mmCIF file of N, CA and C in Angstrom:
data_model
loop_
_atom_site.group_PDB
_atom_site.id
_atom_site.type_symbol
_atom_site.label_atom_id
_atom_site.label_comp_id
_atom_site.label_asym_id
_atom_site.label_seq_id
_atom_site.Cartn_x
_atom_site.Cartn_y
_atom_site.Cartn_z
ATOM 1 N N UNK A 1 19.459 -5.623 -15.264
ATOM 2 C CA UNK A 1 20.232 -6.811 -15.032
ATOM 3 C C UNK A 1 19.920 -7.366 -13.650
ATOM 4 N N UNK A 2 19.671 -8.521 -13.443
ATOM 5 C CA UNK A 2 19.515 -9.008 -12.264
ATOM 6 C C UNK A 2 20.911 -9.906 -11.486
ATOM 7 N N UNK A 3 21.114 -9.670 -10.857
ATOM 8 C CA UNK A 3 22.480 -10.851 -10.420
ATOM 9 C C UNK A 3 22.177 -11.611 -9.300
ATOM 10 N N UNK A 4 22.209 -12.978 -10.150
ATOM 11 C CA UNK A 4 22.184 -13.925 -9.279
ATOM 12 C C UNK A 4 23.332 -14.494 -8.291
ATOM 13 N N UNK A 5 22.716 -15.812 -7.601
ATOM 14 C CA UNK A 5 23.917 -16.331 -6.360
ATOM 15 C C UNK A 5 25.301 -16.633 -7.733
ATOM 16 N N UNK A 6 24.677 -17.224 -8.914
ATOM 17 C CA UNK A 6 26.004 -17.710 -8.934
ATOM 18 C C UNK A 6 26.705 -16.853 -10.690
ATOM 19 N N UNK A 7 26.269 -15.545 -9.884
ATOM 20 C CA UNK A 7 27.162 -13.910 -10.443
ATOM 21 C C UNK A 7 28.121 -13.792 -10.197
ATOM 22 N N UNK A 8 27.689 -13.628 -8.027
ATOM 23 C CA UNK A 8 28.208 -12.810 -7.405
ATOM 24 C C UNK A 8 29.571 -13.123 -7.692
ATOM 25 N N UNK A 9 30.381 -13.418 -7.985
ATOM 26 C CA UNK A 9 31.943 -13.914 -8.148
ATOM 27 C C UNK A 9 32.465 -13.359 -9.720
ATOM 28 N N UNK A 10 31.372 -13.056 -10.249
ATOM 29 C CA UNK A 10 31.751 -12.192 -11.911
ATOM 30 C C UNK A 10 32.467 -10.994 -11.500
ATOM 31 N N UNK A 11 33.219 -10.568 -12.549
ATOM 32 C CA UNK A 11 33.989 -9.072 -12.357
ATOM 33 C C UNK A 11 32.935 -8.231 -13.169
ATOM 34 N N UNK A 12 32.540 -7.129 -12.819
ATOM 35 C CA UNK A 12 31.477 -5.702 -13.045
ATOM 36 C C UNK A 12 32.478 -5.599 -13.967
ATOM 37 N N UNK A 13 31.965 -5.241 -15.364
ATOM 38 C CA UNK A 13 32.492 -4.653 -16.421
ATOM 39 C C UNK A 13 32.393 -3.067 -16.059
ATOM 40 N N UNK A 14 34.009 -2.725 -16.362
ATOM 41 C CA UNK A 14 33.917 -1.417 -15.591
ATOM 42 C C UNK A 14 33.216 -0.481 -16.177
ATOM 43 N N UNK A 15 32.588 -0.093 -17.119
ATOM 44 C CA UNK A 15 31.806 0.831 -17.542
ATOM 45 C C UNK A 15 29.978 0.179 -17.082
ATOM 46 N N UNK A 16 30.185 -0.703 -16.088
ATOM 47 C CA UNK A 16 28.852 -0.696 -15.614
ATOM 48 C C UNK A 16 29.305 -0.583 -14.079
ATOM 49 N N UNK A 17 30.479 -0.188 -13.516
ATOM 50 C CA UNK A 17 30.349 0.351 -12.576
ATOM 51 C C UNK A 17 29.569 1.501 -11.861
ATOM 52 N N UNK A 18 29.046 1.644 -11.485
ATOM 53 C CA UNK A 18 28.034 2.574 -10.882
ATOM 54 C C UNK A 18 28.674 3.825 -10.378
ATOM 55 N N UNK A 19 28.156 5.397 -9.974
ATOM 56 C CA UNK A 19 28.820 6.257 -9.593
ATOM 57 C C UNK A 19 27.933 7.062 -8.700
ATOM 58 N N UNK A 20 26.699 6.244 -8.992
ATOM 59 C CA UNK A 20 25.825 6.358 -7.999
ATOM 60 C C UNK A 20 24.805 5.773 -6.794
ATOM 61 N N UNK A 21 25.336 5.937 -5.688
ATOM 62 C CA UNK A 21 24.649 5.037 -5.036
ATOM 63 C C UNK A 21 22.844 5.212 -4.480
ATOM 64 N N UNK A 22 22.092 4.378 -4.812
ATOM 65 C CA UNK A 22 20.866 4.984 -4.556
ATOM 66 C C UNK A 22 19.868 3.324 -3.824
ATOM 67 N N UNK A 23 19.014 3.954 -2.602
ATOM 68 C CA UNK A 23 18.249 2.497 -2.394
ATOM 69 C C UNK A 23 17.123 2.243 -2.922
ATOM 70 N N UNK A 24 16.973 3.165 -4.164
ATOM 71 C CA UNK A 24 15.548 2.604 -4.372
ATOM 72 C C UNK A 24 15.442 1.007 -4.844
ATOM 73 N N UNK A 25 13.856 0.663 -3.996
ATOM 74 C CA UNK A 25 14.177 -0.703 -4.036
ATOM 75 C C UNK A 25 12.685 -1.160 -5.192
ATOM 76 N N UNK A 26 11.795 -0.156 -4.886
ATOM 77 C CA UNK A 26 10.572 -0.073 -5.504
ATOM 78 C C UNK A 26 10.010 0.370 -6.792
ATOM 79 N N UNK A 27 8.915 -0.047 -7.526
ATOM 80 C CA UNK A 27 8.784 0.677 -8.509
ATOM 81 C C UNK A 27 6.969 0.541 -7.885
ATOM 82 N N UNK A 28 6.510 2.329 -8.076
ATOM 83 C CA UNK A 28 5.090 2.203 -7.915
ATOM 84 C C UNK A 28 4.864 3.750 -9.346
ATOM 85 N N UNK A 29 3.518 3.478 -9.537
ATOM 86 C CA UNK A 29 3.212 4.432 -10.441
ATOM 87 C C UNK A 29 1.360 4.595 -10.007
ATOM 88 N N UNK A 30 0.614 5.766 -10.642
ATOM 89 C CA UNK A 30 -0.239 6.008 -10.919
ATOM 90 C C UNK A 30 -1.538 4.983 -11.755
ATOM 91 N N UNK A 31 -2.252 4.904 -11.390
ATOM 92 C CA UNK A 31 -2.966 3.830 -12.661
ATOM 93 C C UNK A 31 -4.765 4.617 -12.356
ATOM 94 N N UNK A 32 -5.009 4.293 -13.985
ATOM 95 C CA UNK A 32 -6.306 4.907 -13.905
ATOM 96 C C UNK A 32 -7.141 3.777 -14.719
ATOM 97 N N UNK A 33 -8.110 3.558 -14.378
ATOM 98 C CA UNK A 33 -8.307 2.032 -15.027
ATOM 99 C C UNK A 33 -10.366 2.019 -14.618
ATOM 100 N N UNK A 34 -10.875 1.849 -16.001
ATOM 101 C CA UNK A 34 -12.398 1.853 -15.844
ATOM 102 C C UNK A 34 -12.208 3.112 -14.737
ATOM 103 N N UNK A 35 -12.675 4.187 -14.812
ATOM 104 C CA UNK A 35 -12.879 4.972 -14.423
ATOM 105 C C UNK A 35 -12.363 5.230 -12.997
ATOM 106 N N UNK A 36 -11.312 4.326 -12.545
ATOM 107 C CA UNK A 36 -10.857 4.604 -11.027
ATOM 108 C C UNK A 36 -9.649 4.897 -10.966
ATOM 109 N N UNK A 37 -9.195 5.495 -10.402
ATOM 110 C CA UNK A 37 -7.689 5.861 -10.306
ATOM 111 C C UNK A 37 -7.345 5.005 -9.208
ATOM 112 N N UNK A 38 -5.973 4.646 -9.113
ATOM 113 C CA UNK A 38 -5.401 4.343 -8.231
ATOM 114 C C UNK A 38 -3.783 4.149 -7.657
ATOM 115 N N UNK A 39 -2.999 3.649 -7.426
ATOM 116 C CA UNK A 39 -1.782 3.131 -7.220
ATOM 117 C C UNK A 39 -1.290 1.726 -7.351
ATOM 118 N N UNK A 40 -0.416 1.694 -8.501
ATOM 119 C CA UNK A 40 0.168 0.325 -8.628
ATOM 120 C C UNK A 40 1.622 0.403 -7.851
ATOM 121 N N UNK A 41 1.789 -0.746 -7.038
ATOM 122 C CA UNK A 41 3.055 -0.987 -6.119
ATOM 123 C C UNK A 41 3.996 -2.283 -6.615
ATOM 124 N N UNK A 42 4.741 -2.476 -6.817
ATOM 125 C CA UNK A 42 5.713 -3.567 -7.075
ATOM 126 C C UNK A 42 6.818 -3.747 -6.291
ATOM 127 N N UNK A 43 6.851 -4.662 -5.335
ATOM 128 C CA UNK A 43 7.388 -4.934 -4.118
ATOM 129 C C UNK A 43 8.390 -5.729 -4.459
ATOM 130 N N UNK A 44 9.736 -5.607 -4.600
ATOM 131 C CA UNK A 44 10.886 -6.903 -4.715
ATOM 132 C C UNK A 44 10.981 -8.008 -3.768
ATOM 133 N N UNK A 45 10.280 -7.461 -2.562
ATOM 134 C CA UNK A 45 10.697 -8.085 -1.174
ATOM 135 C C UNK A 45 9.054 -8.279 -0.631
ATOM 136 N N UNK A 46 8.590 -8.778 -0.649
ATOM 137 C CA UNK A 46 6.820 -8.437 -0.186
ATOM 138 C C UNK A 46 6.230 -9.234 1.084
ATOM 139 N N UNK A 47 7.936 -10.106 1.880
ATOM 140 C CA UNK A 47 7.395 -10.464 2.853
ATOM 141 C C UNK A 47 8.219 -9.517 3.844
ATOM 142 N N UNK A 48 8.539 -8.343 3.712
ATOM 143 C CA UNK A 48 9.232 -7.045 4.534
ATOM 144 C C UNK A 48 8.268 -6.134 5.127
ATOM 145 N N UNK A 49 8.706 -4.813 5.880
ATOM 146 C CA UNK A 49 7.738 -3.865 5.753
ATOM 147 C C UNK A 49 8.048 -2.933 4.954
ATOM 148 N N UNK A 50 8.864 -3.228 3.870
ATOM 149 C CA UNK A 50 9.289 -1.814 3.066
ATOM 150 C C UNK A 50 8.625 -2.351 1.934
ATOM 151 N N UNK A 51 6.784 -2.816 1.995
ATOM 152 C CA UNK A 51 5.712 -3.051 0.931
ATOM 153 C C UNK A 51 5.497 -1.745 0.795
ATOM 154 N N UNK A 52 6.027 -0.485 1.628
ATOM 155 C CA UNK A 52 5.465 0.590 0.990
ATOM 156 C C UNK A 52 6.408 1.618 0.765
ATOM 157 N N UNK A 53 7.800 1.010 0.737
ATOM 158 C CA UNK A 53 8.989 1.885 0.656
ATOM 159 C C UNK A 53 8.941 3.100 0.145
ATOM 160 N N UNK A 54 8.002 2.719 -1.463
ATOM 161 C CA UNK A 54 8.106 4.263 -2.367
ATOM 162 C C UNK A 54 7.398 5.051 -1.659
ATOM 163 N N UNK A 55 6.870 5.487 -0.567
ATOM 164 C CA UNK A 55 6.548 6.725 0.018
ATOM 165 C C UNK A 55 7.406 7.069 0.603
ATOM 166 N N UNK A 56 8.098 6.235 1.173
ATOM 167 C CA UNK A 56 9.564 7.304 1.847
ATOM 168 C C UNK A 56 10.612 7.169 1.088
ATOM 169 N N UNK A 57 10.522 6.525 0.010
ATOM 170 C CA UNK A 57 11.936 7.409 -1.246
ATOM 171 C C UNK A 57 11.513 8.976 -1.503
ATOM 172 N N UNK A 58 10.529 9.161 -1.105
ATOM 173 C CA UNK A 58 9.891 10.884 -1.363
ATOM 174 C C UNK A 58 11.003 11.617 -1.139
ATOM 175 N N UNK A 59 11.688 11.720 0.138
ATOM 176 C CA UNK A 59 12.364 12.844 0.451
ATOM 177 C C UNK A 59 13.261 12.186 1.094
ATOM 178 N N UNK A 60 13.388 11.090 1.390
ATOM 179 C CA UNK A 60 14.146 10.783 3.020
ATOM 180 C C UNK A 60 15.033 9.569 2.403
ATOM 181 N N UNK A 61 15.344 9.317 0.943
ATOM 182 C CA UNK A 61 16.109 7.746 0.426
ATOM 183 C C UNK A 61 17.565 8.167 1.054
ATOM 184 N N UNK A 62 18.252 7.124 0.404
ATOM 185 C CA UNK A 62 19.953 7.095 0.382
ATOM 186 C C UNK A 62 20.389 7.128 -0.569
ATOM 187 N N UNK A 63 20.788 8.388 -1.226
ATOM 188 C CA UNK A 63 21.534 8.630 -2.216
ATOM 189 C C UNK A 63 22.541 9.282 -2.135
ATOM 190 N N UNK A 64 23.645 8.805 -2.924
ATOM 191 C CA UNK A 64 25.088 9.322 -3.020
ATOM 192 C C UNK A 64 25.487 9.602 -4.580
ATOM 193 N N UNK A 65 25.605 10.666 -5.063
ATOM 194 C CA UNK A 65 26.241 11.301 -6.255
ATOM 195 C C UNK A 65 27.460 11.484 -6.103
ATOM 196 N N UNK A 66 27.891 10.634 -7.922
ATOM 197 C CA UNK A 66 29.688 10.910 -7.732
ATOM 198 C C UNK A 66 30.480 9.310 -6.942
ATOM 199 N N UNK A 67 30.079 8.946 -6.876
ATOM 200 C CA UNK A 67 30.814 7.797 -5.895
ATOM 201 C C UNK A 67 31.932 6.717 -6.723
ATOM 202 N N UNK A 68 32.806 6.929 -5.766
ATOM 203 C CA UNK A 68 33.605 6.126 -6.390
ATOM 204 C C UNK A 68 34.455 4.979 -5.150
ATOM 205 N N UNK A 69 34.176 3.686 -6.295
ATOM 206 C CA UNK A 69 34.574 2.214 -5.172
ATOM 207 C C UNK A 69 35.833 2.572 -5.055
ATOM 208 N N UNK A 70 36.113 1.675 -3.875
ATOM 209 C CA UNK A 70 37.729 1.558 -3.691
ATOM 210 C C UNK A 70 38.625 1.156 -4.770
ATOM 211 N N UNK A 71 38.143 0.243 -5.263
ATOM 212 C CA UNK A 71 39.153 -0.702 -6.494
ATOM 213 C C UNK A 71 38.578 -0.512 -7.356
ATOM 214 N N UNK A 72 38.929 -0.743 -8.757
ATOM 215 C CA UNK A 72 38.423 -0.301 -10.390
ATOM 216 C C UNK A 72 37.618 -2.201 -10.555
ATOM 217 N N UNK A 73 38.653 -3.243 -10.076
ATOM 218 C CA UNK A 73 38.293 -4.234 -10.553
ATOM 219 C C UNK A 73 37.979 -5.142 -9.427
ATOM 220 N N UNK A 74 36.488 -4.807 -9.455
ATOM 221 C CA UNK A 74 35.834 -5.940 -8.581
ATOM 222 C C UNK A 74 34.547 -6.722 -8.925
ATOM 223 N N UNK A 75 34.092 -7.447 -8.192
ATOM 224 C CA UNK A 75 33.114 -8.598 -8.440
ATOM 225 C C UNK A 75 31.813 -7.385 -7.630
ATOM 226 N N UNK A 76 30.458 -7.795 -8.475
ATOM 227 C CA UNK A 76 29.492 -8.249 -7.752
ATOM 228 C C UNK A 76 29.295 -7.954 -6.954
ATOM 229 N N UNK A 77 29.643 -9.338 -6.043
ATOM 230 C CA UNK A 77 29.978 -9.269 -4.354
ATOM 231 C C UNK A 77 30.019 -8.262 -3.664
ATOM 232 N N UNK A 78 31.244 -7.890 -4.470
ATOM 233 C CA UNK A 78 32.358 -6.567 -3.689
ATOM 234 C C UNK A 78 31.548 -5.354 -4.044
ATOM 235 N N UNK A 79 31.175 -5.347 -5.066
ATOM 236 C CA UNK A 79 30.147 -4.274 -5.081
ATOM 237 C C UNK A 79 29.003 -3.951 -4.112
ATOM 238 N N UNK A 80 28.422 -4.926 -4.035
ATOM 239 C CA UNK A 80 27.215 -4.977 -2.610
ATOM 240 C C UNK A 80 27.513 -4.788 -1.889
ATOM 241 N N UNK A 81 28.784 -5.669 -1.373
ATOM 242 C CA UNK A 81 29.235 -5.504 0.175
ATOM 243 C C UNK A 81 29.622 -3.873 0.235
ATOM 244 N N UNK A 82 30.604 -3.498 -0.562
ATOM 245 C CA UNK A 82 30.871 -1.843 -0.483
ATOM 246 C C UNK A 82 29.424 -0.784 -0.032
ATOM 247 N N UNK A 83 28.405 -1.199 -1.504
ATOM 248 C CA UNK A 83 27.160 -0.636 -1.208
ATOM 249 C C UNK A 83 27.003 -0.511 0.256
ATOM 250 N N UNK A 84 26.400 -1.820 0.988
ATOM 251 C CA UNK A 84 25.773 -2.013 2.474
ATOM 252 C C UNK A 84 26.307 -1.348 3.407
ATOM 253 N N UNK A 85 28.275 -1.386 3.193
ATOM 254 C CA UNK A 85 29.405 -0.567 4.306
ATOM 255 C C UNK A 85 28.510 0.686 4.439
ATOM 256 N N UNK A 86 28.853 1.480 2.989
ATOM 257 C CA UNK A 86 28.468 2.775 2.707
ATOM 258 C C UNK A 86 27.366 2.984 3.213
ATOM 259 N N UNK A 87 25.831 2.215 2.722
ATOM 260 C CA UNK A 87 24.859 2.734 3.000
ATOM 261 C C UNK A 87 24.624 2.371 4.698
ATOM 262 N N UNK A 88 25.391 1.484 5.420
ATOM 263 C CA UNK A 88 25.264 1.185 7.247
ATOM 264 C C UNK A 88 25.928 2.349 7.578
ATOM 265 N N UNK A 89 27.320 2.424 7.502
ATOM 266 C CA UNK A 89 28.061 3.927 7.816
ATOM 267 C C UNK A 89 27.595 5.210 7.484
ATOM 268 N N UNK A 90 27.251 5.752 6.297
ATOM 269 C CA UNK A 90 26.462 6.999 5.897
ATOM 270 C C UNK A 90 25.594 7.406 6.330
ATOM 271 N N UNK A 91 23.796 6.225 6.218
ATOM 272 C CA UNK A 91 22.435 6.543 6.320
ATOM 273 C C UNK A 91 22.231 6.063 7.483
ATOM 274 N N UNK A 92 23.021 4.779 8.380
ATOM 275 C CA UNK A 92 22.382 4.492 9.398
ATOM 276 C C UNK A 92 23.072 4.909 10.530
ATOM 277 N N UNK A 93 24.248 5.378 10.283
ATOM 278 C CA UNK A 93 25.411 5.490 12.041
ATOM 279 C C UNK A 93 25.336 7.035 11.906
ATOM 280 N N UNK A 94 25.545 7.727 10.258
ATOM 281 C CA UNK A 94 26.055 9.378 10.476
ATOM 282 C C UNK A 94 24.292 10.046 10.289
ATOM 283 N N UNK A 95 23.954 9.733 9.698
ATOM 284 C CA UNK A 95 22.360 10.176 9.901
ATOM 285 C C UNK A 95 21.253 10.136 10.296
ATOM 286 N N UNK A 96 21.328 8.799 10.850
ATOM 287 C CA UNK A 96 20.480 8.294 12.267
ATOM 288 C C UNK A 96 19.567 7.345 11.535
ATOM 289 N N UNK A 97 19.430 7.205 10.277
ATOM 290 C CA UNK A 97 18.245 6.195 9.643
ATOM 291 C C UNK A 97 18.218 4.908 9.916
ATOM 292 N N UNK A 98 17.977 4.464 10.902
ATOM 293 C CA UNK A 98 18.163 2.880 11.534
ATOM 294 C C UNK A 98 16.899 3.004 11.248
ATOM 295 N N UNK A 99 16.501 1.366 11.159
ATOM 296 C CA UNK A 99 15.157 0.645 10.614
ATOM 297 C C UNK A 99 14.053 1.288 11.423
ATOM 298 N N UNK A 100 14.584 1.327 12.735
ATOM 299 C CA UNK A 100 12.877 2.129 13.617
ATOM 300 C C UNK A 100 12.668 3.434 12.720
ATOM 301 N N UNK A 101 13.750 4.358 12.896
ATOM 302 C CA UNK A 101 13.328 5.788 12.383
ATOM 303 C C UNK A 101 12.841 5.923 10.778
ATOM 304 N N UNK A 102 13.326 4.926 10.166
ATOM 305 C CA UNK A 102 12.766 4.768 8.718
ATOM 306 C C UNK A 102 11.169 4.231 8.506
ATOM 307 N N UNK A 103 10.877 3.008 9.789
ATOM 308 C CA UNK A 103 9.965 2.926 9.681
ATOM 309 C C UNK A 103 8.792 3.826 9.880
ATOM 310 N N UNK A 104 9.031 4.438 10.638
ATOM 311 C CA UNK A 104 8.229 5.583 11.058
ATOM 312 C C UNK A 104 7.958 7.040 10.566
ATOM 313 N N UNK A 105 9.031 7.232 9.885
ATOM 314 C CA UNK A 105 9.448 7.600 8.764
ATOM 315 C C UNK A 105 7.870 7.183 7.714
ATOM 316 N N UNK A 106 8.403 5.992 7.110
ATOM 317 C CA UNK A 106 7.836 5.392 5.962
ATOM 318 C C UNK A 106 5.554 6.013 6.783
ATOM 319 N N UNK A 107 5.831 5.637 7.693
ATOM 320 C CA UNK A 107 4.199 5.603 8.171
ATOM 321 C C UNK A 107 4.049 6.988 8.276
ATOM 322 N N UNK A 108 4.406 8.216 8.664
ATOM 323 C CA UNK A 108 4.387 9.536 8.443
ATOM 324 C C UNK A 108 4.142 10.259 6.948
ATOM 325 N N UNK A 109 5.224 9.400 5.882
ATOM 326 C CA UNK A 109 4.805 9.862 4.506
ATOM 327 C C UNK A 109 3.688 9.247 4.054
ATOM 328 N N UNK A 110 2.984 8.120 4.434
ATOM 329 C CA UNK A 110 2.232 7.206 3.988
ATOM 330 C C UNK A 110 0.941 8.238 4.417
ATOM 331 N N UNK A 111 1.147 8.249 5.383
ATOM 332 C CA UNK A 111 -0.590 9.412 6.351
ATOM 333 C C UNK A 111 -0.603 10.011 5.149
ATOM 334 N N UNK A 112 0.513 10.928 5.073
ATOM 335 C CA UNK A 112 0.283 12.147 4.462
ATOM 336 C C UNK A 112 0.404 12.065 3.534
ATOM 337 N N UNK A 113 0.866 11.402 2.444
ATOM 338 C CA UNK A 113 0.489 10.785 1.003
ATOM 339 C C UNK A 113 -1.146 10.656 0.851
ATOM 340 N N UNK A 114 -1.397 9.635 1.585
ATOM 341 C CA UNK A 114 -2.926 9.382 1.444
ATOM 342 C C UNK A 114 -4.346 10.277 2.299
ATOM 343 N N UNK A 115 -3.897 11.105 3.022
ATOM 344 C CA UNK A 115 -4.500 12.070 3.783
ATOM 345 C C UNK A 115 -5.323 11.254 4.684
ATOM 346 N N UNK A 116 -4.455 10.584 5.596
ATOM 347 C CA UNK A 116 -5.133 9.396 6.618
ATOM 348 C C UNK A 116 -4.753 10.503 8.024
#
């Protein structure tokens, strides 16, 4: 499901409330094609630097199992905004993952993904 600008104001049918919070933002896979192997990447965001996010979903993402929103009946919106609280308070203030350390992060798994 994709949600657009003019969603965000819908109420989440509560059995598509989520219970898990996770950032993957990427989808990359394997590809072998005329005899070459390689890596296919699919970027949601491709004017960011997280063009190479899926190497540091390896070990180092933001995930939360079990989660439960404040309210049963909310929008969208309220869903995201909750998400961002959670994932600024959790991954970036209690665990230190602010954008520098992720980035660097991301370039550490990338070396060593590709044996650079």
């Amino acid at each position: 499901m994709i949600i657009t600008k003019n969603r965000l104001d819908e109420k989440v049918p509560k059995e598509m409330i989520p219970t898990r919070l996770d950032s993957a933002l990427n989808l990359y896979t394997n590809i072998n094609y005329e005899n070459n192997s390689g890596i296919l990447v699919y970027n949601i965001n491709p004017t960011t630097w997280n063009c190479l996010y899926s190497f540091y979903e390896m070990n180092h993402k933001f995930t939360m199992d079990y989660y439960q929103f404040k309210k049963e009946d909310l929008t969208y919106r309220e869903l995201i905004e909750e998400f961002e609280q959670v994932y600024k308070k959790v991954y970036e203030e209690e665990q230190g993952k602010i954008k520098n350390t992720r980035k660097q992060i991301l370039i550490d798994e990338y070396k060593k993904t590709f044996h650079l």
